[in-house]
Structure formats: C-alpha cells, structure tokens
PDB file of C-alpha atoms in Angstrom:
ATOM      1  CA  SER A   1     132.962 114.653  53.762  1.00  0.00           C
ATOM      2  CA  ALA A   2     136.337 115.641  55.164  1.00  0.00           C
ATOM      3  CA  HIS A   3     137.476 116.700  51.702  1.00  0.00           C
ATOM      4  CA  ILE A   4     134.921 119.550  51.558  1.00  0.00           C
ATOM      5  CA  ALA A   5     134.507 120.405  55.252  1.00  0.00           C
ATOM      6  CA  ASP A   6     136.034 123.459  56.886  1.00  0.00           C
ATOM      7  CA  TYR A   7     135.295 122.016  60.336  1.00  0.00           C
ATOM      8  CA  MET A   8     134.473 118.558  61.661  1.00  0.00           C
ATOM      9  CA  ILE A   9     133.138 117.357  64.991  1.00  0.00           C
ATOM     10  CA  GLY A  10     134.994 114.593  66.786  1.00  0.00           C
ATOM     11  CA  ILE A  11     133.710 112.722  69.827  1.00  0.00           C
ATOM     12  CA  PHE A  12     136.458 111.134  71.897  1.00  0.00           C
ATOM     13  CA  ARG A  13     136.497 109.149  75.110  1.00  0.00           C
ATOM     14  CA  THR A  14     138.642 111.098  77.550  1.00  0.00           C
ATOM     15  CA  SER A  15     137.799 109.058  80.656  1.00  0.00           C
ATOM     16  CA  PRO A  16     136.049 105.740  81.380  1.00  0.00           C
ATOM     17  CA  PRO A  17     132.251 105.539  81.539  1.00  0.00           C
ATOM     18  CA  THR A  18     130.613 105.133  84.912  1.00  0.00           C
ATOM     19  CA  LYS A  19     128.309 102.309  85.936  1.00  0.00           C
ATOM     20  CA  ASP A  20     125.357 104.717  85.903  1.00  0.00           C
ATOM     21  CA  ASN A  21     126.215 106.721  82.761  1.00  0.00           C
ATOM     22  CA  ARG A  22     127.825 105.146  79.709  1.00  0.00           C
ATOM     23  CA  ARG A  23     128.219 108.604  78.107  1.00  0.00           C
ATOM     24  CA  HIS A  24     130.369 109.869  80.979  1.00  0.00           C
ATOM     25  CA  GLY A  25     133.848 110.677  79.725  1.00  0.00           C
ATOM     26  CA  LEU A  26     132.866 111.537  76.148  1.00  0.00           C
ATOM     27  CA  THR A  27     134.203 114.877  74.971  1.00  0.00           C
ATOM     28  CA  GLN A  28     133.205 116.660  71.779  1.00  0.00           C
ATOM     29  CA  PHE A  29     135.775 118.707  69.858  1.00  0.00           C
ATOM     30  CA  LEU A  30     135.330 121.065  66.915  1.00  0.00           C
ATOM     31  CA  VAL A  31     138.282 120.472  64.577  1.00  0.00           C
ATOM     32  CA  ASP A  32     139.459 123.112  62.089  1.00  0.00           C
ATOM     33  CA  MET A  33     140.290 121.017  58.998  1.00  0.00           C
ATOM     34  CA  LYS A  34     142.774 123.658  57.835  1.00  0.00           C
ATOM     35  CA  SER A  35     144.923 123.310  60.981  1.00  0.00           C
ATOM     36  CA  ASN A  36     148.557 122.317  60.685  1.00  0.00           C
ATOM     37  CA  GLY A  37     149.039 118.565  60.826  1.00  0.00           C
ATOM     38  CA  ILE A  38     145.637 117.691  59.343  1.00  0.00           C
ATOM     39  CA  SER A  39     145.612 116.201  55.882  1.00  0.00           C
ATOM     40  CA  VAL A  40     142.823 114.572  53.910  1.00  0.00           C
ATOM     41  CA  ASN A  41     144.084 111.724  51.769  1.00  0.00           C
ATOM     42  CA  PRO A  42     142.280 109.720  49.097  1.00  0.00           C
ATOM     43  CA  ILE A  43     140.657 106.523  50.345  1.00  0.00           C
ATOM     44  CA  ALA A  44     141.237 103.125  48.801  1.00  0.00           C
ATOM     45  CA  GLN A  45     140.252 100.369  51.203  1.00  0.00           C
ATOM     46  CA  ILE A  46     138.890  96.833  50.966  1.00  0.00           C
ATOM     47  CA  THR A  47     137.681  95.187  54.173  1.00  0.00           C
ATOM     48  CA  GLY A  48     136.696  91.566  54.665  1.00  0.00           C
ATOM     49  CA  THR A  49     134.300  90.579  57.425  1.00  0.00           C
ATOM     50  CA  TYR A  50     133.158  87.371  59.096  1.00  0.00           C
ATOM     51  CA  TRP A  51     130.344  86.828  61.600  1.00  0.00           C
ATOM     52  CA  SER A  52     129.250  83.760  63.477  1.00  0.00           C
ATOM     53  CA  ASN A  53     127.764  80.748  61.693  1.00  0.00           C
ATOM     54  CA  GLY A  54     129.346  81.542  58.351  1.00  0.00           C
ATOM     55  CA  MET A  55     128.131  85.064  57.531  1.00  0.00           C
ATOM     56  CA  GLY A  56     130.895  86.844  55.661  1.00  0.00           C
ATOM     57  CA  GLY A  57     131.291  89.805  53.402  1.00  0.00           C
ATOM     58  CA  VAL A  58     133.453  92.446  51.825  1.00  0.00           C
ATOM     59  CA  ALA A  59     133.351  96.257  51.757  1.00  0.00           C
ATOM     60  CA  LEU A  60     135.041  98.579  49.259  1.00  0.00           C
ATOM     61  CA  ASP A  61     135.660 102.292  49.805  1.00  0.00           C
ATOM     62  CA  VAL A  62     137.350 104.394  47.112  1.00  0.00           C
ATOM     63  CA  GLY A  63     137.537 108.168  46.776  1.00  0.00           C
ATOM     64  CA  ARG A  64     139.587 110.396  44.459  1.00  0.00           C
ATOM     65  CA  ARG A  65     139.839 114.089  43.525  1.00  0.00           C
ATOM     66  CA  TYR A  66     140.599 115.312  40.019  1.00  0.00           C
ATOM     67  CA  GLY A  67     141.246 118.559  38.194  1.00  0.00           C
ATOM     68  CA  GLU A  68     143.916 121.228  38.268  1.00  0.00           C
ATOM     69  CA  PHE A  69     142.814 122.348  41.735  1.00  0.00           C
ATOM     70  CA  LYS A  70     141.309 118.990  42.807  1.00  0.00           C
ATOM     71  CA  GLU A  71     137.885 120.528  42.368  1.00  0.00           C
ATOM     72  CA  TRP A  72     136.157 117.319  41.158  1.00  0.00           C
ATOM     73  CA  GLY A  73     135.544 114.393  43.493  1.00  0.00           C
ATOM     74  CA  VAL A  74     134.366 110.832  42.877  1.00  0.00           C
ATOM     75  CA  ARG A  75     133.436 108.322  45.616  1.00  0.00           C
ATOM     76  CA  VAL A  76     132.356 104.691  45.521  1.00  0.00           C
ATOM     77  CA  ASN A  77     131.323 102.651  48.551  1.00  0.00           C
ATOM     78  CA  ALA A  78     130.118  99.066  48.153  1.00  0.00           C
ATOM     79  CA  LEU A  79     129.173  96.261  50.533  1.00  0.00           C
ATOM     80  CA  TYR A  80     128.244  92.631  50.030  1.00  0.00           C
ATOM     81  CA  ARG A  81     127.557  89.979  52.667  1.00  0.00           C
ATOM     82  CA  ASN A  82     126.025  86.523  52.547  1.00  0.00           C
ATOM     83  CA  GLY A  83     125.579  83.471  54.767  1.00  0.00           C
ATOM     84  CA  ASN A  84     123.900  82.119  57.856  1.00  0.00           C
ATOM     85  CA  GLY A  85     123.396  84.553  60.697  1.00  0.00           C
ATOM     86  CA  PRO A  86     123.628  83.904  64.433  1.00  0.00           C
ATOM     87  CA  VAL A  87     119.840  83.469  64.685  1.00  0.00           C
ATOM     88  CA  ASP A  88     118.285  80.034  64.075  1.00  0.00           C
ATOM     89  CA  ARG A  89     117.527  79.323  60.392  1.00  0.00           C
ATOM     90  CA  LEU A  90     118.369  82.865  59.239  1.00  0.00           C
ATOM     91  CA  ASN A  91     120.089  83.169  55.873  1.00  0.00           C
ATOM     92  CA  GLU A  92     120.798  86.633  54.587  1.00  0.00           C
ATOM     93  CA  GLU A  93     122.214  88.240  51.459  1.00  0.00           C
ATOM     94  CA  ALA A  94     122.746  91.982  51.426  1.00  0.00           C
ATOM     95  CA  SER A  95     124.376  94.424  49.045  1.00  0.00           C
ATOM     96  CA  ALA A  96     124.681  98.179  48.979  1.00  0.00           C
ATOM     97  CA  VAL A  97     126.452 100.669  46.762  1.00  0.00           C
ATOM     98  CA  SER A  98     126.764 104.423  46.807  1.00  0.00           C
ATOM     99  CA  LEU A  99     128.245 106.628  44.103  1.00  0.00           C
ATOM    100  CA  GLY A 100     129.097 110.245  44.741  1.00  0.00           C
ATOM    101  CA  LEU A 101     130.211 113.117  42.545  1.00  0.00           C
ATOM    102  CA  ASP A 102     131.056 116.582  43.748  1.00  0.00           C
ATOM    103  CA  TYR A 103     132.446 119.868  42.503  1.00  0.00           C
ATOM    104  CA  ARG A 104     134.211 122.320  44.793  1.00  0.00           C
ATOM    105  CA  GLY A 105     134.917 125.587  42.994  1.00  0.00           C
ATOM    106  CA  GLU A 106     135.982 128.914  44.375  1.00  0.00           C
ATOM    107  CA  ARG A 107     132.402 130.220  44.743  1.00  0.00           C
ATOM    108  CA  VAL A 108     130.203 127.203  43.887  1.00  0.00           C
ATOM    109  CA  ARG A 109     129.979 123.773  45.500  1.00  0.00           C
ATOM    110  CA  ALA A 110     127.737 120.946  44.324  1.00  0.00           C
ATOM    111  CA  SER A 111     127.338 117.248  45.023  1.00  0.00           C
ATOM    112  CA  PHE A 112     125.191 114.346  43.945  1.00  0.00           C
ATOM    113  CA  ASP A 113     125.020 110.991  45.743  1.00  0.00           C
ATOM    114  CA  TYR A 114     123.169 107.884  44.537  1.00  0.00           C
ATOM    115  CA  PHE A 115     122.435 104.904  46.800  1.00  0.00           C
ATOM    116  CA  HIS A 116     121.196 101.382  46.077  1.00  0.00           C
ATOM    117  CA  ASN A 117     120.398  98.791  48.757  1.00  0.00           C
ATOM    118  CA  ASP A 118     119.222  95.211  48.451  1.00  0.00           C
ATOM    119  CA  LEU A 119     118.414  92.862  51.345  1.00  0.00           C
ATOM    120  CA  ASP A 120     117.109  89.313  51.055  1.00  0.00           C
ATOM    121  CA  GLN A 121     116.410  87.264  54.196  1.00  0.00           C
ATOM    122  CA  LYS A 122     115.265  83.671  53.903  1.00  0.00           C
ATOM    123  CA  ASN A 123     113.564  82.094  56.903  1.00  0.00           C
ATOM    124  CA  GLY A 124     113.073  85.686  57.965  1.00  0.00           C
ATOM    125  CA  GLN A 125     113.676  87.009  61.406  1.00  0.00           C
ATOM    126  CA  ARG A 126     110.990  89.139  62.954  1.00  0.00           C
ATOM    127  CA  THR A 127     113.082  91.827  64.598  1.00  0.00           C
ATOM    128  CA  THR A 128     110.281  93.891  66.128  1.00  0.00           C
ATOM    129  CA  PHE A 129     106.893  93.188  67.601  1.00  0.00           C
ATOM    130  CA  GLY A 130     104.503  95.286  69.622  1.00  0.00           C
ATOM    131  CA  LEU A 131     102.686  94.759  72.874  1.00  0.00           C
ATOM    132  CA  LEU A 132      99.356  96.298  73.774  1.00  0.00           C
ATOM    133  CA  PRO A 133      99.238  98.665  76.759  1.00  0.00           C
ATOM    134  CA  GLY A 134      98.921  96.733  79.997  1.00  0.00           C
ATOM    135  CA  VAL A 135     100.422  93.518  78.593  1.00  0.00           C
ATOM    136  CA  ASN A 136     103.442  92.352  80.544  1.00  0.00           C
ATOM    137  CA  VAL A 137     106.724  91.914  78.697  1.00  0.00           C
ATOM    138  CA  PRO A 138     107.394  88.175  78.435  1.00  0.00           C
ATOM    139  CA  THR A 139     110.448  86.651  80.051  1.00  0.00           C
ATOM    140  CA  GLY A 140     113.506  86.588  77.878  1.00  0.00           C
ATOM    141  CA  VAL A 141     114.285  83.777  75.478  1.00  0.00           C
ATOM    142  CA  ARG A 142     117.599  82.868  73.892  1.00  0.00           C
ATOM    143  CA  ASN A 143     118.624  85.725  71.649  1.00  0.00           C
ATOM    144  CA  THR A 144     119.378  83.196  68.918  1.00  0.00           C
ATOM    145  CA  ASN A 145     115.742  82.028  68.719  1.00  0.00           C
ATOM    146  CA  ASN A 146     114.109  82.945  65.442  1.00  0.00           C
ATOM    147  CA  LEU A 147     110.571  84.163  66.146  1.00  0.00           C
ATOM    148  CA  ALA A 148     109.551  83.973  62.472  1.00  0.00           C
ATOM    149  CA  GLN A 149     107.950  81.003  60.797  1.00  0.00           C
ATOM    150  CA  PRO A 150     110.290  78.930  58.575  1.00  0.00           C
ATOM    151  CA  TYR A 151     108.395  80.003  55.430  1.00  0.00           C
ATOM    152  CA  GLU A 152     108.697  83.757  56.103  1.00  0.00           C
ATOM    153  CA  PHE A 153     111.043  85.923  54.074  1.00  0.00           C
ATOM    154  CA  TYR A 154     111.935  89.576  53.710  1.00  0.00           C
ATOM    155  CA  ASN A 155     113.147  91.334  50.596  1.00  0.00           C
ATOM    156  CA  ALA A 156     113.863  95.030  50.267  1.00  0.00           C
ATOM    157  CA  ASN A 157     115.325  96.765  47.247  1.00  0.00           C
ATOM    158  CA  TYR A 158     115.444 100.522  46.992  1.00  0.00           C
ATOM    159  CA  ASP A 159     117.272 103.377  45.277  1.00  0.00           C
ATOM    160  CA  TYR A 160     117.531 107.011  46.266  1.00  0.00           C
ATOM    161  CA  GLY A 161     119.656 110.079  45.648  1.00  0.00           C
ATOM    162  CA  VAL A 162     120.606 113.395  47.191  1.00  0.00           C
ATOM    163  CA  ALA A 163     121.667 116.553  45.345  1.00  0.00           C
ATOM    164  CA  ARG A 164     123.065 119.678  46.980  1.00  0.00           C
ATOM    165  CA  VAL A 165     124.268 123.013  45.563  1.00  0.00           C
ATOM    166  CA  GLU A 166     125.557 126.104  47.293  1.00  0.00           C
ATOM    167  CA  ALA A 167     126.932 129.338  45.832  1.00  0.00           C
ATOM    168  CA  ASP A 168     128.598 132.368  47.353  1.00  0.00           C
ATOM    169  CA  VAL A 169     126.649 135.241  45.756  1.00  0.00           C
ATOM    170  CA  LEU A 170     128.507 137.821  47.840  1.00  0.00           C
ATOM    171  CA  ASP A 171     131.514 137.516  50.118  1.00  0.00           C
ATOM    172  CA  ASN A 172     129.225 137.115  53.134  1.00  0.00           C
ATOM    173  CA  VAL A 173     126.064 135.662  51.510  1.00  0.00           C
ATOM    174  CA  THR A 174     125.653 132.043  50.445  1.00  0.00           C
ATOM    175  CA  VAL A 175     122.566 130.488  48.896  1.00  0.00           C
ATOM    176  CA  PHE A 176     121.963 126.754  48.913  1.00  0.00           C
ATOM    177  CA  GLY A 177     119.476 124.156  47.870  1.00  0.00           C
ATOM    178  CA  ALA A 178     119.042 120.414  48.267  1.00  0.00           C
ATOM    179  CA  PHE A 179     116.781 117.763  46.881  1.00  0.00           C
TER     180      PHE A 179
END
C-alpha cells in the first residue's frame, strides 16, 4: 500500500542476532513516504519458483495508477504452483489471485480488494495433530515422512473481499468504514 501511505514501517537488521535472541539487532523505523529520495513506482513483476522434488510455480504482480492526478489504482496479484512436495507422496496444486481497485481523491479515499484461493493436496499431509495433557511428545521422525494415509486429500476453495472508505469531513476530522 505504498502508493496510498503517508508513512510506512520498516524493520531492518542493524546487527547480527545473538545465540539466545534471534530478534536482537532488529531495528524498526518509521519512514515518511513523502521524504526526498523516496519514489513509488508501478509494479510489473513475474517470478518463477522451484522447490525440491519437482514443485514449481509462477507469481505475477502488476499495479498501475490512472487518471489526471493518478487517483485511480488497479492491482493484480496471482500465484500458481504444482508438483510433488518434499514430503513423501505429497502432490499439491495451489492457485491464488487478488484484484484491487482504489480511489485516492483530495478528501475521499476508497478501496476494494477481492481474493480467491484454491488448494488441492493429493495424498494429503497432516500438518497438525494434538496431544492430550500429560502425554509425552514422541521422538522426532524424518521431516519428510507423510503422516497421512495414502488415500487422504485436502481441498480448500474460498473467496473473500475487503472494502474500505475514508473521508475528510473537516480539515482535522476523518470518518472511515470497512467491511
């Protein structure tokens, strides 16, 4: 959201972590996005990925602003991956897409984002399991062992959206709403 933000938070590693604290050396900065030397450019990026055992995929990120004052924004993010994972017998196909529209006027700002996700795992992998109180945690097994039965599968498909509007009703009063 750099294109609509007045400020952004950046977390940077300014010194190495210690053996006892992996967060040691992280510093948080508040960045004024209107500072000299900061520019927000349109995104157009395609990224290919490859994981062990033949899992590969592609990601697409595109964003543009339109209008006389660049007040209208459009964003598309998409992901697709497919193949065998690093866990025994796991085959996975996943896709996700998000579409975003926004308006940034002088006194009114609005945005709408739509998301769709689809995940299909064959020979599913049980990623979580619970233990009753008082039961000892079993000794570790190879992290590539698939704990699921060969006939198990997992399929998830869902859609959701987010809408936000804010308006400056006075110079020092802003109202907003989200759904």
